[in-house]
Amino acid sequence: MPEPDAVVTILHFNDCYNVEEQHGEPVGGATRFCTALKRFANENPLTLFSGDVLAPSIMSTFTKGEQMVPVLNCCGVDCAVYGNHDFDFGVDNLIDFAKQTKFPWLISNVVDNETGKLLADGEEYQIMERSGKKIGLIGLVEEEWLETLATIDPSEVDYKDFVTEGRRLAHFLKYKNGVDYVIALTHMRMPNDCRLAANVDEIDLILGGHDHVYEFKKVNGKYIVKSGTDFRQFSHITLTFSSSGVSVSIKEVGVTSQYEEDKELKELLSKYKDVVQGKMEEVIAHFSVDLDGRFCSIRTSESNLGNFICDVMLSATHSDLAILNSGTLRSDRIHPRGPFKMRDLVTILPMMDSLVVLNATGEQILKALENGVSQYPKLEGRFPQVSGVSFAFDPKKPPGERVDARYVKIGDEPLDLKQKYRLVTKGYLAQGKDGYDVLKNSEVLMSEDESPELCTAIQNHFQAIKILTGVSHPHTHHRQSLVCLSRRHSLVRLSGDITQRMQLKRGMSLDAAGRRFLFRQRQTSLEDVEHEVAKLEPKVEGRILLLTGEVEKTLLQESESHPHALVEEVIEEEPSSSGSFDRN
């Protein structure tokens, strides 16, 4: 066996959200994790991270991921790639976060069209030296999760195929810069990592994230490694260079309770408990109306609080409709108009609820609504709050027969039982809980891992309002949309005596945050609608009606007598080469 001329140690981890230790071994926890990494300090390791650290977690709800700066710095990270959840609080927040860390962040294959630079000021590659060997690092992400980001419009970035860019950069590093070994830090699903490995010979090792499992496999003669999640394990990888090539040894290290907590990091993290308390009193919005969160309201009828929450769900995920069980909203009180604090938001939404987007049929939606009203008038948490859909139900009829399909509309179009719709809900309901078992076998378009956490989506909504109204002046214009820009419809219907077609930019249908169009004033542009939404005066709009004889008569008359005005899609012009940017 040839004598090694160099040995390089790599420590790798990915997808870490909670600094606290978990139940059951390996318990993990950031402070023990840091201790475990430091045990290998004498090997002068290259410590690499494959993305997702800012969110989601309870603490990040308050800190926007700030607590992870000392964690990553204490862990001695040398280089990282951005993950999808690192964008949860927006591009500007991520840029500020990255500046506070002591190492470079990569994202080699996504360009920000506004700045012409790599997204979030990421870097294209790095060259680092260990044991006399030059190690080249590139950071690659998949298009799939890029399209799910609530804080970035995919049309505002230029995505480059990870195979094409991976091959170009690996070739550049090896043959133009004399790099001995190329590592791709990735944040994408295993099938895409396999595609990268199979098609790019110049890449020697793939260290991935996005999958919350510990596994490694060999494809096309190179290893793909996923190193678990949440500070519970990491990979110790040994590269042995010799005249016959490079051999790779991989070992999983579990972070068990046998590791002591790192005292320095523990002290640094302790201050964030005070930060959380301080954030609770921070005013994050100003509402123009009272918000009704009383159980007697939200569990028996449409409410303006439920409408607001569901509207945000809709706009954050570009879905066709939103359904949320009222049991999610926990405050059981009226929130007076005026300053709205972080404490109010946490009182309303005390649980970490990740959103899920399903590809649901009209028949499934009808059954879901039936389940929602099946226990009426009991104050059951399954009663729905909705956006993008309106319906009427007859409580005198037996459960399962209460919702009249004739009066269910998506936007202002009649429900088609065979048509598939983008339905956003929370993971709990997507799993079939609270009687919503009809949803559990639906195709998942955006998983919990890919979707924003509900509380985060609402904070981003408030931040988008501040940007729109000039209260906040960020470095970039990226923000969450304030209205639903559904990709499914090419047009929507508006009420009133409109004889000419109205045009709306961006080539997508407008839900105007899910409002029922029969009761909505006309808007002539996306900007008008966003400014209307920014007033924060949600109303009860007739999304959920009790089907009395009088209501049924009115619904029939409306369907027969209201002429429809069409909002026609138009293709927005490309931004100018000067980098000017128009969100409208």
Short mmCIF file of C-alpha atoms in Angstrom, two decimals, residues 24-394:
data_model
loop_
_atom_site.label_atom_id
_atom_site.label_comp_id
_atom_site.label_asym_id
_atom_site.label_seq_id
_atom_site.Cartn_x
_atom_site.Cartn_y
_atom_site.Cartn_z
CA GLY A 24 -33.56 10.97 23.31
CA GLU A 25 -30.02 10.14 22.29
CA PRO A 26 -28.22 11.61 20.52
CA VAL A 27 -29.50 14.69 22.35
CA GLY A 28 -27.50 17.16 20.30
CA GLY A 29 -27.75 20.80 21.29
CA ALA A 30 -25.43 23.51 19.99
CA THR A 31 -23.21 23.66 23.09
CA ARG A 32 -22.50 19.92 23.15
CA PHE A 33 -22.10 19.91 19.37
CA CYS A 34 -19.41 22.56 19.65
CA THR A 35 -17.56 20.48 22.25
CA ALA A 36 -17.73 17.41 20.01
CA LEU A 37 -16.26 19.30 17.05
CA LYS A 38 -13.43 20.70 19.14
CA ARG A 39 -12.28 17.18 20.00
CA PHE A 40 -10.83 17.02 16.49
CA ALA A 41 -9.07 20.39 16.65
CA ASN A 42 -5.62 18.75 16.69
CA GLU A 43 -6.34 17.39 13.18
CA ASN A 44 -6.66 20.93 11.76
CA PRO A 45 -9.99 20.00 10.14
CA LEU A 46 -11.82 21.75 7.35
CA THR A 47 -15.26 22.36 8.90
CA LEU A 48 -18.03 22.66 6.31
CA PHE A 49 -21.75 23.38 6.58
CA SER A 50 -24.42 22.63 3.96
CA GLY A 51 -27.12 25.17 4.75
CA ASP A 52 -30.32 25.81 6.73
CA VAL A 53 -29.59 27.42 10.07
CA LEU A 54 -31.60 30.66 10.37
CA ALA A 55 -35.02 29.01 10.66
CA PRO A 56 -37.39 27.52 11.60
CA SER A 57 -37.29 27.45 15.40
CA ILE A 58 -39.16 29.09 18.24
CA MET A 59 -36.15 31.26 19.07
CA SER A 60 -35.68 32.28 15.43
CA THR A 61 -39.25 33.57 15.41
CA PHE A 62 -37.97 36.33 17.69
CA THR A 63 -34.32 36.66 16.65
CA LYS A 64 -34.53 35.98 12.90
CA GLY A 65 -31.69 33.52 13.35
CA GLU A 66 -29.27 35.89 15.07
CA GLN A 67 -28.48 33.33 17.79
CA MET A 68 -26.82 31.12 15.19
CA VAL A 69 -23.99 33.60 14.55
CA PRO A 70 -22.07 32.70 17.74
CA VAL A 71 -22.92 29.02 17.24
CA LEU A 72 -21.37 28.79 13.77
CA ASN A 73 -18.41 30.94 14.75
CA CYS A 74 -17.70 28.87 17.87
CA CYS A 75 -17.94 25.71 15.79
CA GLY A 76 -15.10 27.00 13.64
CA VAL A 77 -16.94 26.72 10.33
CA ASP A 78 -14.62 27.41 7.39
CA CYS A 79 -17.17 27.58 4.57
CA ALA A 80 -20.92 27.08 3.99
CA VAL A 81 -23.58 27.03 1.29
CA TYR A 82 -26.93 28.79 1.64
CA GLY A 83 -30.03 26.65 2.27
CA ASN A 84 -33.67 27.46 1.53
CA HIS A 85 -34.61 28.30 5.14
CA ASP A 86 -31.75 30.76 5.34
CA PHE A 87 -33.93 33.00 3.15
CA ASP A 88 -36.98 32.71 5.42
CA PHE A 89 -36.58 36.24 6.79
CA GLY A 90 -35.56 37.78 3.48
CA VAL A 91 -32.40 38.47 1.51
CA ASP A 92 -31.37 41.53 3.52
CA ASN A 93 -31.56 39.66 6.80
CA LEU A 94 -29.44 36.86 5.33
CA ILE A 95 -26.82 39.28 4.02
CA ASP A 96 -26.56 40.92 7.46
CA PHE A 97 -26.34 37.50 9.10
CA ALA A 98 -23.60 36.28 6.78
CA LYS A 99 -21.53 39.41 7.41
CA GLN A 100 -21.43 38.58 11.13
CA THR A 101 -20.04 35.09 10.57
CA LYS A 102 -16.31 34.54 10.22
CA PHE A 103 -16.38 32.47 7.03
CA PRO A 104 -17.57 32.73 3.41
CA TRP A 105 -21.00 31.61 2.18
CA LEU A 106 -21.34 30.10 -1.28
CA ILE A 107 -24.14 30.00 -3.81
CA SER A 108 -22.48 29.37 -7.16
CA ASN A 109 -25.46 28.99 -9.46
CA VAL A 110 -28.03 31.72 -8.62
CA VAL A 111 -27.62 35.35 -9.72
CA ASP A 112 -29.70 38.24 -8.37
CA ASN A 113 -31.06 40.07 -11.42
CA GLU A 114 -31.35 43.30 -9.44
CA THR A 115 -27.68 43.51 -8.47
CA GLY A 116 -26.06 41.28 -11.06
CA LYS A 117 -24.24 39.53 -8.22
CA LEU A 118 -24.71 36.07 -6.78
CA LEU A 119 -27.82 35.92 -4.60
CA ALA A 120 -27.48 37.30 -1.07
CA ASP A 121 -23.91 38.39 -1.86
CA GLY A 122 -22.80 34.77 -1.83
CA GLU A 123 -19.46 33.72 -3.30
CA GLU A 124 -18.84 31.51 -6.31
CA TYR A 125 -16.03 29.35 -4.97
CA GLN A 126 -13.29 29.12 -2.37
CA ILE A 127 -9.82 27.57 -2.35
CA MET A 128 -8.53 26.45 1.04
CA GLU A 129 -5.33 24.64 1.94
CA ARG A 130 -4.88 21.77 4.35
CA SER A 131 -1.80 19.54 4.75
CA GLY A 132 -0.26 21.10 1.67
CA LYS A 133 -3.26 20.24 -0.52
CA LYS A 134 -5.45 22.81 -2.26
CA ILE A 135 -9.14 22.07 -1.67
CA GLY A 136 -11.64 23.75 -4.00
CA LEU A 137 -15.15 24.44 -2.71
CA ILE A 138 -18.28 25.31 -4.71
CA GLY A 139 -21.87 25.78 -3.50
CA LEU A 140 -24.77 24.43 -5.56
CA VAL A 141 -28.53 24.51 -4.96
CA GLU A 142 -31.53 23.06 -6.76
CA GLU A 143 -34.18 25.02 -8.62
CA GLU A 144 -37.01 23.19 -6.85
CA TRP A 145 -36.62 24.92 -3.51
CA LEU A 146 -35.66 28.22 -5.07
CA GLU A 147 -39.17 28.36 -6.52
CA THR A 148 -40.74 27.88 -3.07
CA LEU A 149 -39.16 30.89 -1.36
CA ALA A 150 -41.78 33.31 -0.06
CA THR A 151 -39.34 36.22 0.07
CA ILE A 152 -38.01 35.94 -3.50
CA ASP A 153 -39.85 35.98 -6.82
CA PRO A 154 -38.17 33.37 -9.07
CA SER A 155 -38.39 35.83 -11.96
CA GLU A 156 -36.04 38.13 -10.05
CA VAL A 157 -33.13 35.68 -10.10
CA ASP A 158 -31.21 33.85 -12.81
CA TYR A 159 -30.90 30.18 -11.93
CA LYS A 160 -28.16 28.14 -13.60
CA ASP A 161 -28.30 24.36 -13.77
CA PHE A 162 -26.16 22.85 -11.03
CA VAL A 163 -24.63 20.27 -13.38
CA THR A 164 -23.57 22.89 -15.92
CA GLU A 165 -22.17 25.26 -13.30
CA GLY A 166 -20.67 22.45 -11.26
CA ARG A 167 -18.77 21.16 -14.27
CA ARG A 168 -17.59 24.64 -15.29
CA LEU A 169 -16.36 25.58 -11.83
CA ALA A 170 -14.78 22.23 -11.02
CA HIS A 171 -12.89 22.33 -14.34
CA PHE A 172 -11.84 25.92 -13.63
CA LEU A 173 -10.58 25.05 -10.15
CA LYS A 174 -8.67 21.94 -11.18
CA TYR A 175 -7.16 23.00 -14.47
CA LYS A 176 -6.83 26.78 -14.06
CA ASN A 177 -6.04 27.02 -10.35
CA GLY A 178 -4.22 23.77 -9.65
CA VAL A 179 -6.69 22.55 -7.05
CA ASP A 180 -6.02 19.00 -5.85
CA TYR A 181 -9.55 18.10 -4.75
CA VAL A 182 -12.98 19.63 -5.46
CA ILE A 183 -15.83 19.45 -2.95
CA ALA A 184 -19.37 20.52 -3.82
CA LEU A 185 -21.33 21.83 -0.86
CA THR A 186 -24.96 21.37 -1.88
CA HIS A 187 -28.41 22.01 -0.52
CA MET A 188 -30.71 19.78 -2.54
CA ARG A 189 -32.45 16.43 -2.46
CA MET A 190 -30.50 13.20 -2.88
CA PRO A 191 -31.73 12.51 -6.46
CA ASN A 192 -30.26 15.84 -7.57
CA ASP A 193 -27.01 15.13 -5.72
CA CYS A 194 -26.89 11.81 -7.57
CA ARG A 195 -27.42 13.59 -10.89
CA LEU A 196 -24.57 15.94 -10.07
CA ALA A 197 -22.27 13.05 -9.14
CA ALA A 198 -23.16 11.07 -12.26
CA ASN A 199 -22.54 13.95 -14.65
CA VAL A 200 -19.56 15.88 -13.29
CA ASP A 201 -16.37 13.83 -13.14
CA GLU A 202 -14.28 16.77 -11.93
CA ILE A 203 -16.14 16.93 -8.59
CA ASP A 204 -14.54 14.56 -6.09
CA LEU A 205 -16.92 14.71 -3.08
CA ILE A 206 -20.46 15.98 -2.51
CA LEU A 207 -21.41 17.16 0.98
CA GLY A 208 -25.14 17.77 0.97
CA GLY A 209 -28.01 19.14 3.00
CA HIS A 210 -31.80 19.55 2.69
CA ASP A 211 -32.42 15.88 3.57
CA HIS A 212 -32.70 15.47 7.34
CA VAL A 213 -31.12 12.04 7.48
CA TYR A 214 -27.70 10.58 8.00
CA GLU A 215 -26.62 8.65 4.93
CA PHE A 216 -23.90 8.36 2.36
CA LYS A 217 -23.65 6.56 -0.96
CA LYS A 218 -21.23 6.23 -3.83
CA VAL A 219 -22.21 7.37 -7.33
CA ASN A 220 -19.81 7.49 -10.27
CA GLY A 221 -16.89 6.74 -7.98
CA LYS A 222 -17.52 9.57 -5.53
CA TYR A 223 -19.30 9.83 -2.20
CA ILE A 224 -22.43 11.82 -1.48
CA VAL A 225 -22.78 12.53 2.25
CA LYS A 226 -25.78 13.79 4.24
CA SER A 227 -24.85 14.42 7.86
CA GLY A 228 -28.13 14.35 9.77
CA THR A 229 -29.84 17.34 11.35
CA ASP A 230 -30.24 19.65 14.33
CA PHE A 231 -26.77 19.35 15.91
CA ARG A 232 -27.38 15.66 16.69
CA GLN A 233 -24.62 14.25 14.50
CA PHE A 234 -21.90 15.19 12.05
CA SER A 235 -19.49 13.46 9.69
CA HIS A 236 -15.79 12.95 10.31
CA ILE A 237 -14.27 12.44 6.87
CA THR A 238 -10.66 11.54 6.20
CA LEU A 239 -9.08 12.18 2.80
CA THR A 240 -5.85 10.24 2.35
CA PHE A 241 -3.75 11.44 -0.59
CA SER A 242 -1.18 9.07 -2.07
CA SER A 243 0.46 8.28 -5.38
CA SER A 244 -2.43 5.96 -6.25
CA GLY A 245 -5.13 8.58 -5.67
CA VAL A 246 -7.33 9.72 -2.80
CA SER A 247 -9.08 7.33 -0.45
CA VAL A 248 -12.08 8.49 1.56
CA SER A 249 -13.12 7.31 5.02
CA ILE A 250 -16.44 8.45 6.52
CA LYS A 251 -17.54 8.13 10.13
CA GLU A 252 -20.76 9.30 11.78
CA VAL A 253 -20.27 11.05 15.12
CA GLY A 254 -23.34 11.17 17.37
CA VAL A 255 -23.58 14.13 19.75
CA THR A 256 -24.70 12.36 22.92
CA SER A 257 -25.08 13.59 26.48
CA GLN A 258 -21.57 12.33 27.25
CA TYR A 259 -20.20 15.51 25.71
CA GLU A 260 -20.05 18.47 28.07
CA GLU A 261 -21.54 21.78 27.08
CA ASP A 262 -19.14 24.37 25.71
CA LYS A 263 -19.07 27.01 28.45
CA GLU A 264 -18.18 29.92 26.19
CA LEU A 265 -21.02 29.21 23.76
CA LYS A 266 -23.47 28.53 26.58
CA GLU A 267 -22.76 31.99 28.00
CA LEU A 268 -23.14 33.63 24.59
CA LEU A 269 -26.49 31.92 24.02
CA SER A 270 -27.85 32.80 27.45
CA LYS A 271 -28.33 36.42 26.44
CA TYR A 272 -30.83 35.41 23.77
CA LYS A 273 -33.34 34.49 26.46
CA ASP A 274 -33.38 38.18 27.37
CA VAL A 275 -33.53 39.07 23.67
CA VAL A 276 -36.66 36.95 23.30
CA GLN A 277 -38.33 38.73 26.22
CA GLY A 278 -37.42 42.11 24.76
CA LYS A 279 -38.72 41.15 21.33
CA MET A 280 -42.10 40.26 22.84
CA GLU A 281 -42.80 43.97 23.41
CA GLU A 282 -41.66 45.04 19.95
CA VAL A 283 -44.39 46.64 17.81
CA ILE A 284 -44.37 44.80 14.49
CA ALA A 285 -47.47 46.28 12.83
CA HIS A 286 -50.38 48.68 13.25
CA PHE A 287 -53.88 47.40 12.51
CA SER A 288 -56.66 49.78 11.49
CA VAL A 289 -59.39 47.56 12.97
CA ASP A 290 -59.96 45.28 15.94
CA LEU A 291 -59.07 41.64 15.31
CA ASP A 292 -61.62 39.12 16.55
CA GLY A 293 -59.90 36.00 17.84
CA ARG A 294 -62.62 34.88 20.26
CA PHE A 295 -63.36 31.17 20.09
CA CYS A 296 -67.09 31.94 19.92
CA SER A 297 -66.38 33.77 16.66
CA ILE A 298 -63.59 31.90 14.92
CA ARG A 299 -65.01 28.44 15.69
CA THR A 300 -68.46 29.18 14.32
CA SER A 301 -68.03 31.75 11.57
CA GLU A 302 -65.75 33.70 9.31
CA SER A 303 -63.62 36.21 11.23
CA ASN A 304 -61.42 39.07 10.17
CA LEU A 305 -58.47 37.58 12.09
CA GLY A 306 -58.91 34.27 10.29
CA ASN A 307 -59.22 36.08 6.96
CA PHE A 308 -55.98 37.96 7.58
CA ILE A 309 -54.01 34.85 8.58
CA CYS A 310 -55.29 32.86 5.60
CA ASP A 311 -54.65 35.74 3.21
CA VAL A 312 -51.00 35.74 4.27
CA MET A 313 -50.81 31.97 3.80
CA LEU A 314 -52.16 32.40 0.29
CA SER A 315 -49.83 35.20 -0.78
CA ALA A 316 -46.74 33.59 0.79
CA THR A 317 -47.18 30.38 -1.21
CA HIS A 318 -48.89 31.65 -4.40
CA SER A 319 -51.71 29.17 -3.88
CA ASP A 320 -55.29 29.08 -5.16
CA LEU A 321 -56.91 28.73 -1.76
CA ALA A 322 -56.09 28.40 1.91
CA ILE A 323 -57.85 26.34 4.59
CA LEU A 324 -56.82 26.60 8.25
CA ASN A 325 -58.50 25.01 11.24
CA SER A 326 -59.60 27.65 13.75
CA GLY A 327 -57.96 25.67 16.54
CA THR A 328 -54.65 27.08 15.28
CA LEU A 329 -55.64 30.54 16.54
CA ARG A 330 -55.28 30.48 20.34
CA SER A 331 -55.72 33.99 21.76
CA ASP A 332 -59.50 33.76 22.44
CA ARG A 333 -59.87 37.52 22.65
CA ILE A 334 -60.31 40.69 20.66
CA HIS A 335 -57.06 42.42 19.78
CA PRO A 336 -57.71 46.18 19.73
CA ARG A 337 -56.74 48.17 16.69
CA GLY A 338 -53.48 50.08 16.83
CA PRO A 339 -50.04 48.77 17.76
CA PHE A 340 -49.66 45.03 17.26
CA LYS A 341 -46.79 43.52 19.24
CA MET A 342 -44.79 40.35 18.84
CA ARG A 343 -46.50 39.19 22.02
CA ASP A 344 -49.86 39.46 20.25
CA LEU A 345 -48.64 37.34 17.35
CA VAL A 346 -47.24 34.67 19.66
CA THR A 347 -50.46 34.70 21.69
CA ILE A 348 -52.45 34.05 18.52
CA LEU A 349 -49.98 31.53 17.08
CA PRO A 350 -48.08 29.94 20.00
CA MET A 351 -47.22 26.77 18.08
CA MET A 352 -44.70 26.32 15.30
CA ASP A 353 -46.90 25.48 12.33
CA SER A 354 -45.20 24.88 9.00
CA LEU A 355 -47.26 25.35 5.88
CA VAL A 356 -47.82 22.71 3.21
CA VAL A 357 -49.08 23.17 -0.35
CA LEU A 358 -51.15 20.30 -1.72
CA ASN A 359 -52.42 19.48 -5.20
CA ALA A 360 -56.02 18.82 -4.16
CA THR A 361 -59.04 18.05 -6.30
CA GLY A 362 -62.24 20.03 -6.08
CA GLU A 363 -63.87 16.96 -4.56
CA GLN A 364 -61.25 16.83 -1.81
CA ILE A 365 -61.74 20.52 -1.12
CA LEU A 366 -65.50 20.03 -0.85
CA LYS A 367 -65.02 17.18 1.62
CA ALA A 368 -62.52 19.23 3.62
CA LEU A 369 -65.04 22.06 3.93
CA GLU A 370 -67.70 19.53 4.92
CA ASN A 371 -65.46 18.29 7.71
CA GLY A 372 -64.81 21.86 8.80
CA VAL A 373 -68.48 22.61 9.42
CA SER A 374 -69.49 19.09 10.49
CA GLN A 375 -69.51 19.88 14.22
CA TYR A 376 -71.22 23.27 13.98
CA PRO A 377 -72.48 24.89 16.26
CA LYS A 378 -70.07 23.25 18.72
CA LEU A 379 -66.94 25.33 19.31
CA GLU A 380 -64.71 22.81 17.58
CA GLY A 381 -61.22 23.71 16.39
CA ARG A 382 -61.81 22.07 13.01
CA PHE A 383 -64.09 24.91 11.89
CA PRO A 384 -62.31 26.47 8.90
CA GLN A 385 -60.94 29.90 8.24
CA VAL A 386 -60.32 30.36 4.53
CA SER A 387 -58.92 32.51 1.74
CA GLY A 388 -59.36 32.25 -2.01
CA VAL A 389 -62.52 30.20 -1.53
CA SER A 390 -66.08 31.09 -0.56
CA PHE A 391 -68.88 28.72 0.37
CA ALA A 392 -72.24 28.42 2.08
CA PHE A 393 -73.43 25.65 4.40
CA ASP A 394 -76.76 24.58 5.84
#
